[in-house]
Coordinates of C-alpha atoms and ligand atoms in Angstrom, one line a residue:
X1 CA 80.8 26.7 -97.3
X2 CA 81.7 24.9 -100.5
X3 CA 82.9 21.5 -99.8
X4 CA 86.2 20.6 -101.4
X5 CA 86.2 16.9 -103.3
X6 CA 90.3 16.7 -102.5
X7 CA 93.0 18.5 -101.6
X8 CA 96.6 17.8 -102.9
X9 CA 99.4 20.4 -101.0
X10 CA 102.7 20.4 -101.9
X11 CA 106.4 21.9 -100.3
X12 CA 108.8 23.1 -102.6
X13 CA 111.8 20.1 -102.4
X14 CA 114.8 20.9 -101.0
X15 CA 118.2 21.0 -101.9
X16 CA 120.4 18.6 -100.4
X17 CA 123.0 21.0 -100.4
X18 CA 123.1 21.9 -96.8
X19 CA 121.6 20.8 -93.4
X20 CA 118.0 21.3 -93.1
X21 CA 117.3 24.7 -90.9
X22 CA 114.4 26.8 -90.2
X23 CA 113.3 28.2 -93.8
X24 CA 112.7 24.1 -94.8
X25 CA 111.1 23.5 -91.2
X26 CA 108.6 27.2 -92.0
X27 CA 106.9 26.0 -94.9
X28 CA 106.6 21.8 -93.7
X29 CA 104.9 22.8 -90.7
X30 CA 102.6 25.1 -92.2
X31 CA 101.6 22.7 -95.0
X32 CA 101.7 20.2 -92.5
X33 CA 99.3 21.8 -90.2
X34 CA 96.9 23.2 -93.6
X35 CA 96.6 19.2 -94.4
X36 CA 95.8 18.6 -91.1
X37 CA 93.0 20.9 -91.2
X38 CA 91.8 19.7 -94.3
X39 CA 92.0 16.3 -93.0
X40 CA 89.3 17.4 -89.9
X41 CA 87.1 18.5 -92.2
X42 CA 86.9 16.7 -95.9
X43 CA 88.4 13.1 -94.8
X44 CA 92.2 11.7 -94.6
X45 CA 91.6 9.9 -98.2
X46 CA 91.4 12.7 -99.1
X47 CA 94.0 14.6 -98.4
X48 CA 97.5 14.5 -99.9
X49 CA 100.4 16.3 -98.4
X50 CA 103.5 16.0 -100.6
X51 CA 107.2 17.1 -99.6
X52 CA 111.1 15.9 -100.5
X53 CA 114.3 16.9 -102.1
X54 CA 115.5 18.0 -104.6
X55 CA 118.6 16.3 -105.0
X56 CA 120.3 16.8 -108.8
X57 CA 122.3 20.1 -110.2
X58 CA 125.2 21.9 -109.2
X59 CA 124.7 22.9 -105.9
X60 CA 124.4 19.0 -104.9
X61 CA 127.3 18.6 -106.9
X62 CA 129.6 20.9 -105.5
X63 CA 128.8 19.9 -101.8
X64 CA 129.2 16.5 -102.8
X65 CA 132.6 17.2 -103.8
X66 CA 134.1 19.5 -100.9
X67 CA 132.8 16.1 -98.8
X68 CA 134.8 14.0 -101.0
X69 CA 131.4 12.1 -101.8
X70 CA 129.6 11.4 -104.7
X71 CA 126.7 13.5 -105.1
X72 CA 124.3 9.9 -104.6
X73 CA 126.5 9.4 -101.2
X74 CA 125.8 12.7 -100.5
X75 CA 122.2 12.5 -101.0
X76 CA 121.9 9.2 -99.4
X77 CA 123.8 10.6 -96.1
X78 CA 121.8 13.5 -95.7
X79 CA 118.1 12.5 -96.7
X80 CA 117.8 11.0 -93.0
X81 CA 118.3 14.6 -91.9
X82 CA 115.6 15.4 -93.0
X83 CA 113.2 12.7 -92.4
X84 CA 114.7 12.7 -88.9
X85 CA 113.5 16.6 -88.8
X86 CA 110.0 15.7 -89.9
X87 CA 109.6 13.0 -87.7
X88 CA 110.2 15.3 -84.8
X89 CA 108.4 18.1 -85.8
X90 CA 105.2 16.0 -86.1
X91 CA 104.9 16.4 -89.6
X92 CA 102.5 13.7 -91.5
X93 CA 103.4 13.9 -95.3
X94 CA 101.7 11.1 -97.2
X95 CA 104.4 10.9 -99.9
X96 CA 108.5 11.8 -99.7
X97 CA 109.9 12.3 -103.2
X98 CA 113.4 12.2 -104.1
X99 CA 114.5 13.2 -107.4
X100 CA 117.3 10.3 -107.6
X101 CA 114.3 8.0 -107.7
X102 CA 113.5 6.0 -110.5
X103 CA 109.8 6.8 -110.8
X104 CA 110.8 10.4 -111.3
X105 CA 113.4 10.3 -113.4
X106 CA 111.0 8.3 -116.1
X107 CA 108.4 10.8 -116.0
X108 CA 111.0 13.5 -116.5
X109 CA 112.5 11.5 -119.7
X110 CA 108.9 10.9 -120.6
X111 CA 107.9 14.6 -120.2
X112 CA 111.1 15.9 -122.3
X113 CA 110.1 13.5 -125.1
X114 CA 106.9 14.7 -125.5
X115 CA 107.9 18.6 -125.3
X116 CA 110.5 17.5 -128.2
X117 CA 108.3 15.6 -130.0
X118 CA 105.7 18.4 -129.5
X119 CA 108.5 20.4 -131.3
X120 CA 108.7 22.9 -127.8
X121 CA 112.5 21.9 -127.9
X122 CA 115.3 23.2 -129.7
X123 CA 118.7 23.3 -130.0
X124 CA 120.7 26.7 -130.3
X125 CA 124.2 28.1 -129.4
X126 CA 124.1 30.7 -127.1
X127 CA 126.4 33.1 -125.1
X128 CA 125.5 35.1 -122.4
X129 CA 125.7 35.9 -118.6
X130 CA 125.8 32.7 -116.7
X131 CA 125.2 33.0 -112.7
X132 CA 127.1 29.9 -111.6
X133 CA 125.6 30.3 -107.7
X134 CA 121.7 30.4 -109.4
X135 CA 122.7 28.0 -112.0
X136 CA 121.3 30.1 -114.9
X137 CA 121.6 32.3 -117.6
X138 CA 120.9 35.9 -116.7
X139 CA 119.5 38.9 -118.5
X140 CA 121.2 42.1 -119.2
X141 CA 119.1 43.4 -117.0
X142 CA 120.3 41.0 -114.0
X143 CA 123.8 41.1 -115.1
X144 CA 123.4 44.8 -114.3
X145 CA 122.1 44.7 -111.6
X146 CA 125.0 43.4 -109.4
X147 CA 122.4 41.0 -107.4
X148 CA 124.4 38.3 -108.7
X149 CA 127.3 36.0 -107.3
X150 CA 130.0 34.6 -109.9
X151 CA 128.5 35.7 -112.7
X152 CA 131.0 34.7 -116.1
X153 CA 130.6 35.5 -120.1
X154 CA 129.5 31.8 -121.5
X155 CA 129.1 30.7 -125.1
X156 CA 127.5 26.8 -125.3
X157 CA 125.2 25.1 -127.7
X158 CA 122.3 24.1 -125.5
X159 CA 118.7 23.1 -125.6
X160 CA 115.9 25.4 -125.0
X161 CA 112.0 24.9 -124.2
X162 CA 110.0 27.4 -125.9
X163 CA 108.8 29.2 -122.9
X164 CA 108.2 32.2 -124.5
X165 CA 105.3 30.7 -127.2
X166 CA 103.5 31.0 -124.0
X167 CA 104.2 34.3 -122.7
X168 CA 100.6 35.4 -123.7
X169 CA 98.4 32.6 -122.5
X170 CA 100.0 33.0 -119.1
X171 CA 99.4 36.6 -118.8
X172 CA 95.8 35.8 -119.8
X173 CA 95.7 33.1 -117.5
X174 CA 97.0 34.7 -114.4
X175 CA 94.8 38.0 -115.0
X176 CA 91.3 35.6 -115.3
X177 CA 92.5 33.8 -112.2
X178 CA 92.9 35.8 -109.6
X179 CA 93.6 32.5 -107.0
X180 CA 96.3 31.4 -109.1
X181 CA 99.4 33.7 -107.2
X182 CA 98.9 34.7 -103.9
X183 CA 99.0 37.0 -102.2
X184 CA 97.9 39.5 -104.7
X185 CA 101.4 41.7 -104.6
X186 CA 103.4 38.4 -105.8
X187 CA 101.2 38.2 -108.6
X188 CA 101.5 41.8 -109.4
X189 CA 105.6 40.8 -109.1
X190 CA 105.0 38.3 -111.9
X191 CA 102.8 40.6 -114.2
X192 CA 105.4 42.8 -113.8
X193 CA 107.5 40.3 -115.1
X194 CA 106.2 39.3 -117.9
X195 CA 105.8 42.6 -119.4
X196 CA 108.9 42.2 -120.9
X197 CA 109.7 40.3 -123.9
X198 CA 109.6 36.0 -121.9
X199 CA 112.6 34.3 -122.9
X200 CA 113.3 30.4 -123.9
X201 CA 114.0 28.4 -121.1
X202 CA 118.0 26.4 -121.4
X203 CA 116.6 23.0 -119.8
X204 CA 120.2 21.5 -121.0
X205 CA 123.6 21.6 -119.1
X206 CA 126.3 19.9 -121.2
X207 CA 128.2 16.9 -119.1
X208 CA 131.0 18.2 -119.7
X209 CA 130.5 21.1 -117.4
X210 CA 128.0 19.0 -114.7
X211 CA 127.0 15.1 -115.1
X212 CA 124.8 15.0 -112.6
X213 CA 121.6 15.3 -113.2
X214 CA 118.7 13.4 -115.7
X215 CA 120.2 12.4 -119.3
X216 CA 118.1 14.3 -121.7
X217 CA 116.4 11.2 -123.8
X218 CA 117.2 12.5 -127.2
X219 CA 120.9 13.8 -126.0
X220 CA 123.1 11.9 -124.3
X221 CA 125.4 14.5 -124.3
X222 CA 123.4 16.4 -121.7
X223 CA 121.7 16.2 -118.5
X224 CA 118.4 18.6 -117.3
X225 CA 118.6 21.8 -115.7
X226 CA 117.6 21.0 -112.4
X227 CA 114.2 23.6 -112.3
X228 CA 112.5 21.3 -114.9
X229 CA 113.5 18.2 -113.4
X230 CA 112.2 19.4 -110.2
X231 CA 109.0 21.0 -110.8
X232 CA 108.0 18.5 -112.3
X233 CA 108.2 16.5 -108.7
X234 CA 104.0 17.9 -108.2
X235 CA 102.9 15.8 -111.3
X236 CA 105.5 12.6 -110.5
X237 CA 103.7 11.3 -107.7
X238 CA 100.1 12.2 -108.5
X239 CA 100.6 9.5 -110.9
X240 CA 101.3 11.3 -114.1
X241 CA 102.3 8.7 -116.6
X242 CA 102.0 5.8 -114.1
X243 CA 98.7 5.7 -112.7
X244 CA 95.9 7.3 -113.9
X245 CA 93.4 6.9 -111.4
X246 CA 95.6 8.7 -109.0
X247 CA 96.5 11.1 -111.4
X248 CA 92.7 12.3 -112.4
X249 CA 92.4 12.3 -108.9
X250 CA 95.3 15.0 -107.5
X251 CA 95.9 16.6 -110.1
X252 CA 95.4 20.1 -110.5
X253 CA 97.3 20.3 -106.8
X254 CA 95.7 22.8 -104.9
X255 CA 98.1 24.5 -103.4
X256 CA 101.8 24.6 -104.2
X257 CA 103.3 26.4 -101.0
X258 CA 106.6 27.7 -102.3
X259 CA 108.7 30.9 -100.5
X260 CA 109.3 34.1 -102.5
X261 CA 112.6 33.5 -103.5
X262 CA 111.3 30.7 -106.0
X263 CA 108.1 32.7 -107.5
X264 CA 109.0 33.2 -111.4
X265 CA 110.0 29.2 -111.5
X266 CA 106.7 28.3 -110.0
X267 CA 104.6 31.2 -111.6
X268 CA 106.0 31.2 -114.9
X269 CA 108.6 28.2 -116.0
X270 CA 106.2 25.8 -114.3
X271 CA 102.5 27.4 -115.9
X272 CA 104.3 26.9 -119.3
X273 CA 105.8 23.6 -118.8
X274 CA 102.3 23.0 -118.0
X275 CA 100.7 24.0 -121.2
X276 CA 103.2 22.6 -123.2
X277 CA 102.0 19.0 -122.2
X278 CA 98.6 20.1 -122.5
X279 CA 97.5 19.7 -118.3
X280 CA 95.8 21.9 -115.9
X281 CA 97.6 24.3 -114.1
X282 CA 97.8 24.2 -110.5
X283 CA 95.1 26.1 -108.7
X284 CA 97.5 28.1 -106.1
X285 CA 100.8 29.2 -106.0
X286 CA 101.4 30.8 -102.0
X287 CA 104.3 32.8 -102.1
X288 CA 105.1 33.2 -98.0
X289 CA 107.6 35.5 -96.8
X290 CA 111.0 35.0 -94.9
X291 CA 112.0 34.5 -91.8
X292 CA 114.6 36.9 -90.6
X293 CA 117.0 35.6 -87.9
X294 CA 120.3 37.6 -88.1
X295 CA 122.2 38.1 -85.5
X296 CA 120.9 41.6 -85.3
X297 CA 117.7 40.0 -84.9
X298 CA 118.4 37.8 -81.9
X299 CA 118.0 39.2 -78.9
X300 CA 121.4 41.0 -77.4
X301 CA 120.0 40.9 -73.5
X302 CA 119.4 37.0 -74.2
X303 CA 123.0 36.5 -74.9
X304 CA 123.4 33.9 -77.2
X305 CA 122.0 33.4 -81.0
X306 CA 120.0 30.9 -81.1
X307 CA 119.1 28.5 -83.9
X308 CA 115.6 28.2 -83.5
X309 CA 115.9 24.6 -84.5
X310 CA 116.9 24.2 -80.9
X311 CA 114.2 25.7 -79.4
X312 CA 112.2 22.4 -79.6
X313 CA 114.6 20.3 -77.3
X314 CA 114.1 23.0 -74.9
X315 CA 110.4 23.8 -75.1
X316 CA 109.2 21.7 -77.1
X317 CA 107.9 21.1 -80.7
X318 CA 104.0 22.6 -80.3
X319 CA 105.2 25.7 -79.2
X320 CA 107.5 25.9 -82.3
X321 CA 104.5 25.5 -84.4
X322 CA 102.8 27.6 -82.6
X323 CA 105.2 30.4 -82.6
X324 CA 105.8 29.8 -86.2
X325 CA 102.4 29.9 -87.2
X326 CA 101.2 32.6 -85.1
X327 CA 103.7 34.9 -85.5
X328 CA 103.9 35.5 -89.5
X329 CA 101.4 37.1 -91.4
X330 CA 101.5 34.9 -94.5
X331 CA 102.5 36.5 -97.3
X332 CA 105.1 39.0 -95.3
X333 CA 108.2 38.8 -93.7
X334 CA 108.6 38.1 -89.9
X335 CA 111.7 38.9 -87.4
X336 CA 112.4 35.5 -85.6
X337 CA 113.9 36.7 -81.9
X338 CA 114.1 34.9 -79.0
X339 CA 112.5 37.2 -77.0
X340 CA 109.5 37.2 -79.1
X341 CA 109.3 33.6 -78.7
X342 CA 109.3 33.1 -75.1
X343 CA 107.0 36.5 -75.2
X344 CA 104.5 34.4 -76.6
X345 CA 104.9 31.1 -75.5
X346 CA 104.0 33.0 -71.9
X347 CA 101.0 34.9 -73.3
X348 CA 99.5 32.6 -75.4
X349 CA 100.6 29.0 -74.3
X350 CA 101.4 29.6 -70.6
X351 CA 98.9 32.5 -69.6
X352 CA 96.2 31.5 -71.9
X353 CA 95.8 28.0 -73.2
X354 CA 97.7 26.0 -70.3
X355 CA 96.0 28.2 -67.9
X356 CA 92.5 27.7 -68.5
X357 CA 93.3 24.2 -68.7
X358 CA 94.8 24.3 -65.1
X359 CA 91.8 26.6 -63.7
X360 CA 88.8 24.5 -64.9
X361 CA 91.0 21.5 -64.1
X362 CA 91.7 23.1 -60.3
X363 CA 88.3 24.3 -59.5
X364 CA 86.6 20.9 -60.7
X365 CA 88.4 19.0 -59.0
X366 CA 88.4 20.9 -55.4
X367 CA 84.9 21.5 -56.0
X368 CA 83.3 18.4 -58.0
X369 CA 86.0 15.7 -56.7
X370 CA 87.3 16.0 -60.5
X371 CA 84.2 15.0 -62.3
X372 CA 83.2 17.3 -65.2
X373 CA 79.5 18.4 -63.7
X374 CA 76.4 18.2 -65.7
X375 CA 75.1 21.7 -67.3
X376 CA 71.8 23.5 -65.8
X377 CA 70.1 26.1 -67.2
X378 CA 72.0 28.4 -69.6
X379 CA 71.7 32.2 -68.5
X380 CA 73.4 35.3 -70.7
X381 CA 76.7 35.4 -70.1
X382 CA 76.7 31.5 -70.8
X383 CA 74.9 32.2 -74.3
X384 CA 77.7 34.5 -75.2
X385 CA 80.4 31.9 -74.7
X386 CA 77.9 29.7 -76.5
X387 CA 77.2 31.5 -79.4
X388 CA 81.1 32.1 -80.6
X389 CA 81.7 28.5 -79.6
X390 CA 79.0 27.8 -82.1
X391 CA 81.0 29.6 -85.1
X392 CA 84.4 28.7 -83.9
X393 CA 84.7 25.7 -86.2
X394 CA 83.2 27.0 -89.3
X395 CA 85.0 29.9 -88.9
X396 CA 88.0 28.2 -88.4
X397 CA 88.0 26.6 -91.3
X398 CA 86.7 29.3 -93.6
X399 CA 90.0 31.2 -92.4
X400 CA 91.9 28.5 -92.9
X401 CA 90.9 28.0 -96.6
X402 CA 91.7 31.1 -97.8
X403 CA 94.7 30.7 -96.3
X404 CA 95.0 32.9 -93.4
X405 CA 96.8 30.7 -90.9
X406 CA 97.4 32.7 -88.1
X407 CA 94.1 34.5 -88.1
X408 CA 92.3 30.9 -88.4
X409 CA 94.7 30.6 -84.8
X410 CA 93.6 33.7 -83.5
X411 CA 90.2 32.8 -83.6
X412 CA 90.8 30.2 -81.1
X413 CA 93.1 32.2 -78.9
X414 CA 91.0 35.0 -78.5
X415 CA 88.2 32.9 -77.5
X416 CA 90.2 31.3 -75.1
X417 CA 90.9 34.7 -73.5
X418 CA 86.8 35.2 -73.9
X419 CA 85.9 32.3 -71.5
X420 CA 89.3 33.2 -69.2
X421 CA 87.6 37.0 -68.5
X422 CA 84.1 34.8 -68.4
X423 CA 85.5 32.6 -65.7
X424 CA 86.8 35.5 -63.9
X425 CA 83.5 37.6 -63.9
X426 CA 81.6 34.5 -63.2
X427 CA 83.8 33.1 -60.2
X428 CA 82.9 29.8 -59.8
X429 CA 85.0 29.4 -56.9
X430 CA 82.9 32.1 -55.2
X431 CA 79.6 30.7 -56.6
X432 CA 80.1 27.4 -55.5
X433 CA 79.6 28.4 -51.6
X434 CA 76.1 29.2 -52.1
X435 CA 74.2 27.7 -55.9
X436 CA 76.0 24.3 -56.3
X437 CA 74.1 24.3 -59.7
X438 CA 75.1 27.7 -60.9
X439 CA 78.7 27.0 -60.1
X440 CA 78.0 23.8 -62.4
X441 CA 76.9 25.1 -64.9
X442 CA 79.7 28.0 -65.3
X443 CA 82.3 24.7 -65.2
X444 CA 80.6 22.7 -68.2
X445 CA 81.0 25.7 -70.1
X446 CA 84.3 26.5 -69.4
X447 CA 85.2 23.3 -70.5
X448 CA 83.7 22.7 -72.9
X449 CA 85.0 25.6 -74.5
X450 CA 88.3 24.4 -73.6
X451 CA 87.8 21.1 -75.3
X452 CA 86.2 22.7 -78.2
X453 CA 89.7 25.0 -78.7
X454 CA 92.1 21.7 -78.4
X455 CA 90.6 20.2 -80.7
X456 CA 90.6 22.9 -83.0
X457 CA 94.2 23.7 -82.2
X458 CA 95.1 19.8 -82.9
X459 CA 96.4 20.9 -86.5
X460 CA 98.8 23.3 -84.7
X461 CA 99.7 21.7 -81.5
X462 CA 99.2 18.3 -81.7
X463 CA 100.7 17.0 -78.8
X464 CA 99.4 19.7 -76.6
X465 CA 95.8 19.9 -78.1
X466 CA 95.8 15.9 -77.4
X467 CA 97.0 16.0 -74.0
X468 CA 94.2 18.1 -73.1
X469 CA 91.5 15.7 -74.7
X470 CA 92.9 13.0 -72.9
X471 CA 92.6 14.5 -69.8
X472 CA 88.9 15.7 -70.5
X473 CA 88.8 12.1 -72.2
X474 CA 87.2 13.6 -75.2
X475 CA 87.6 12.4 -78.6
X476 CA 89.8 14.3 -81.1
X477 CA 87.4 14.5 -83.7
X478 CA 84.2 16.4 -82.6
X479 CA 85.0 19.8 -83.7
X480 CA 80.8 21.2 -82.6
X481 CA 79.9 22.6 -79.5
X482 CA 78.4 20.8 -77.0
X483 CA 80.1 17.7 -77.1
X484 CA 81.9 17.5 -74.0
X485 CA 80.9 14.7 -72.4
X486 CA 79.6 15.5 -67.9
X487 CA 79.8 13.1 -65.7
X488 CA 83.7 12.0 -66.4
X489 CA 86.6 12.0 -64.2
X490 CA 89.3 14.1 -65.6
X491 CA 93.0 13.0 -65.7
X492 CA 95.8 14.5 -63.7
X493 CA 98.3 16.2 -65.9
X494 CA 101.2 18.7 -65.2
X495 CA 101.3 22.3 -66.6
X496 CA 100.7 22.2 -70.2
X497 CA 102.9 25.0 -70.6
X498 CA 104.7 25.5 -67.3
X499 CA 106.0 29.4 -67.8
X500 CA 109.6 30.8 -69.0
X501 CA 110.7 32.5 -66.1
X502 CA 114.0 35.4 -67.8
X503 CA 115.9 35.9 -65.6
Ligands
MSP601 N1 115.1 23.1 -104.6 C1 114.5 24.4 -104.7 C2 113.0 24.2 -104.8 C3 112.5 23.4 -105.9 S1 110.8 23.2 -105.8 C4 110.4 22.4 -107.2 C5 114.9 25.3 -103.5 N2 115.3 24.7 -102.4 S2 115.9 25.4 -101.1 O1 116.2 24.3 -100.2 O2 116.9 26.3 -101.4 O3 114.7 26.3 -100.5 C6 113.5 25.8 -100.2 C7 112.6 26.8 -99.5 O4 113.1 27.3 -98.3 C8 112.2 28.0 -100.4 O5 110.8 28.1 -100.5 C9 112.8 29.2 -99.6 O6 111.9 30.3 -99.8 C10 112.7 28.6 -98.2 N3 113.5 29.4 -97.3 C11 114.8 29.4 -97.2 N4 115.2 30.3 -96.2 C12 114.0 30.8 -95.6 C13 113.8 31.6 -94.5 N5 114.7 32.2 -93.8 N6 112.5 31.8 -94.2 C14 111.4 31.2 -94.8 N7 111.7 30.4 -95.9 C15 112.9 30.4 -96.4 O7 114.8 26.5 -103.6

């Protein structure tokens, strides 16, 4: 496997408008838990995970005002929100960004300068089809379609990024590089796209109409839309314009994880904003899908709707992540019911994980007085366990880095259910009354395959994965088999997962 010099991840930033719910909490964790991984494997230097808000434009306006707050009261109110929400959902970010922030608004002026001075910035009246719920101008062919909310005729002198001088290059681009959009049906949506004739982009709002946003630096008159102050978050805190070093060091970023309601910003306002100040483009754009949790969705014989925010008071945050990450096929939609979750929160986390824990736990200890024996000879069936415990990691991680999160997890559950069915042939408990060695032997592997899975789960589960290193008093970071260390006591410990019990 190619080893990767750095790896920069980013979140799309979020508007402010609104409380943060599960959408926002989707793609934190999962870029949460790919840095994590990244971090096991290339080093936590290097390693940045970016997230934040997106905190200008009208949306932020307008909930500003129906609070009877200014939009920076706003803003400053609900940022906590969201750090609070990060904070509990284990999420380790190395950098927050906030739009309002002075280091970002000077690489934005910066940035429009040089796309003036670069002559990709010009001034024109237009009239057209303005959406005022998306905050843009709309095509014919949008206007026609009916998709859109308060849609009104509007005629305004406005600045415009020459968006479409690129229209060609990108094409080009995004059919030699068949990493940059993913998965490979998004960037089909964006070819699609630009088949037809690539508009200028208005970057301008006039203050009469909305003040709050960045002051373009050659127009007081105006403030930036608030896509091209906020894509250009990714390049703000790599250092562009400020530090150098740290900028030649992050940047291409090599994953932007964004949901696919925001593709044609990232794949095609962001590519060309790119070009226009001459810098690399970013090496992948993920497009996941949504999470669907209508009430239709939730389950009826449940009773109540549930916001699945609140799941993690009641069962805790891992086995959020874990549904959340197990559950949806990257790229696709996925239904989020309650039923599902508690379906596999008893497979997988009660039936599986906690309960191989609690068997090897149960029989070393009755057996062994709790001290993990000492392996003897290895014999078939042990070799079997062996051999897949071998390729777990790599395999992991190969899974992991072409971004197929919750077969990477499979991996490790269906292992898990491998040594299970091995400890149920094998019998240890039966074994034990007549080859003491045998018996042994069968209970180093078992947990040493259930040490190897917690600490390949850590990126998922943290809490969980941890607990059950601390009870094998194994460290977090040896990821190869045969590590497990014979000869210690375990730790007690309750159920890891104790089981949902519907009734
Ligand atoms: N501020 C912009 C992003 C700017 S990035 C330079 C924005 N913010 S948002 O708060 O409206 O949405 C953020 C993300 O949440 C989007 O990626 C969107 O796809 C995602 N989700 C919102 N609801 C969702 C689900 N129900 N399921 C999964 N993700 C969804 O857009």
């Amino acid at each position: 496997m190619k080893v990767q010099r750095k790896f920069y991840i980013t979140t799309p930033i979020y508007y402010v408008n609104d409380q943060p719910h599960i959408g926002h909490a989707y793609t934190t964790i999962l870029a949460d838990v790919l840095a994590r991984f990244h971090r096991a494997r290339i080093g936590e230097e290097k390693v940045f995970f970016l997230t934040g808000l997106d905190e200008h434009g009208q949306k932020v306006q307008q909930a500003a005002e129906k609070r009877g707050l200014s939009p920076q009261q706003h803003c400053d109110d609900l940022f906590p929100r969201f750090k609070d929400l990060w904070k509990k959902l284990g999420i380790q970010y190395n950098d927050f960004i906030r739009t309002t922030e002075t280091r970002h608004i000077k690489v934005v002026q910066h940035v429009l300068q040089k796309v003036y001075e670069a002559q990709d910035i010009y001034a024109a009246e237009y009239e057209g089809w303005y959406s005022v719920a998306e905050e843009r101008f709309l095509t014919e062919k949008e206007k026609e379609s009916g998709q859109f909310r308060d849609v009104k005729q509007l005629k305004e002198r406005n600045w415009f990024f020459k968006m479409s001088k690129y229209q060609a290059r990108l094409i080009e681009y995004i059919e030699t590089h068949p990493e940059f959009i993913q998965p490979d049906h998004r960037r089909n949506e964006v070819l699609g796209f630009l088949r037809q004739p690539l508009g200028d982009l208005c970057i301008s709002r006039p203050k009469s109409r909305l003040s709050w946003g960045i002051e373009l630096p050659f127009d007081r008159d105006y403030v930036t839309y608030v896509w091209f102050d906020a894509l250009l978050n990714y390049i703000t805190v790599a250092g562009y314009n400020s530090n150098e070093k740290n900028f030649d060091k992050w940047w291409p970023a090599d994953v932007h994880l964004i949901g696919k309601d925001i593709l044609i910003t990232h794949a095609v306002y962001w590519p060309t904003m790119l070009f226009s100040l001459g810098l690399p483009l970013p090496k992948t754009i993920f497009a996941h899908g949504w999470w669907l949790t209508g009430a239709a969705k939730m389950s009826k014989s449940l009773g109540n709707v549930v916001n699945p925010l609140d799941l993690i008071e009641q069962y805790g945050v891992d086995a959020l992540r874990y549904y959340l990450m197990r559950e949806m096929v990257l790229g696709q939609d996925a239904n989020f019911t309650l039923e599902g979750f508690i379906k596999r929160y008893n497979s997988d986390l009660a039936n599986d994980f906690g309960n191989l824990l609690n068997r090897v736990s149960g029989l070393i200890s009755k057996n062994f007085g709790g001290i993990i024996p000492v392996r003897d000879e290895l014999i078939q069936e042990d070799l079997e366990i062996k051999n897949v415990g071998e390729n777990l990691n790599s395999n992991v991680h190969r899974l992991i880095g072409e971004l197929r999160v919750n077969e990477a997890i499979e991996e490790v559950m269906s292992f898990i259910r491998m040594v299970n069915t091995y400890l149920e042939k094998q019998a240890p408990w039966k074994v034990a009354k007549v080859d003491l060695k045998r018996a042994e032997t069968i209970l180093y592997v078992s947990t040493e395959a259930l040490r190897l899975s917690a600490v390949l789960l850590i990126p998922v589960m943290p809490e969980k994965s941890k607990t059950v290193l601390k009870i094998l008093s194994a460290l977090e970071s040896k990821a190869n088999w045969g590590e497990l260390k014979p000869s210690t006591q375990l730790q007690s410990h309750p159920a890891l997962f104790p089981r949902i019990e519907i009734i």
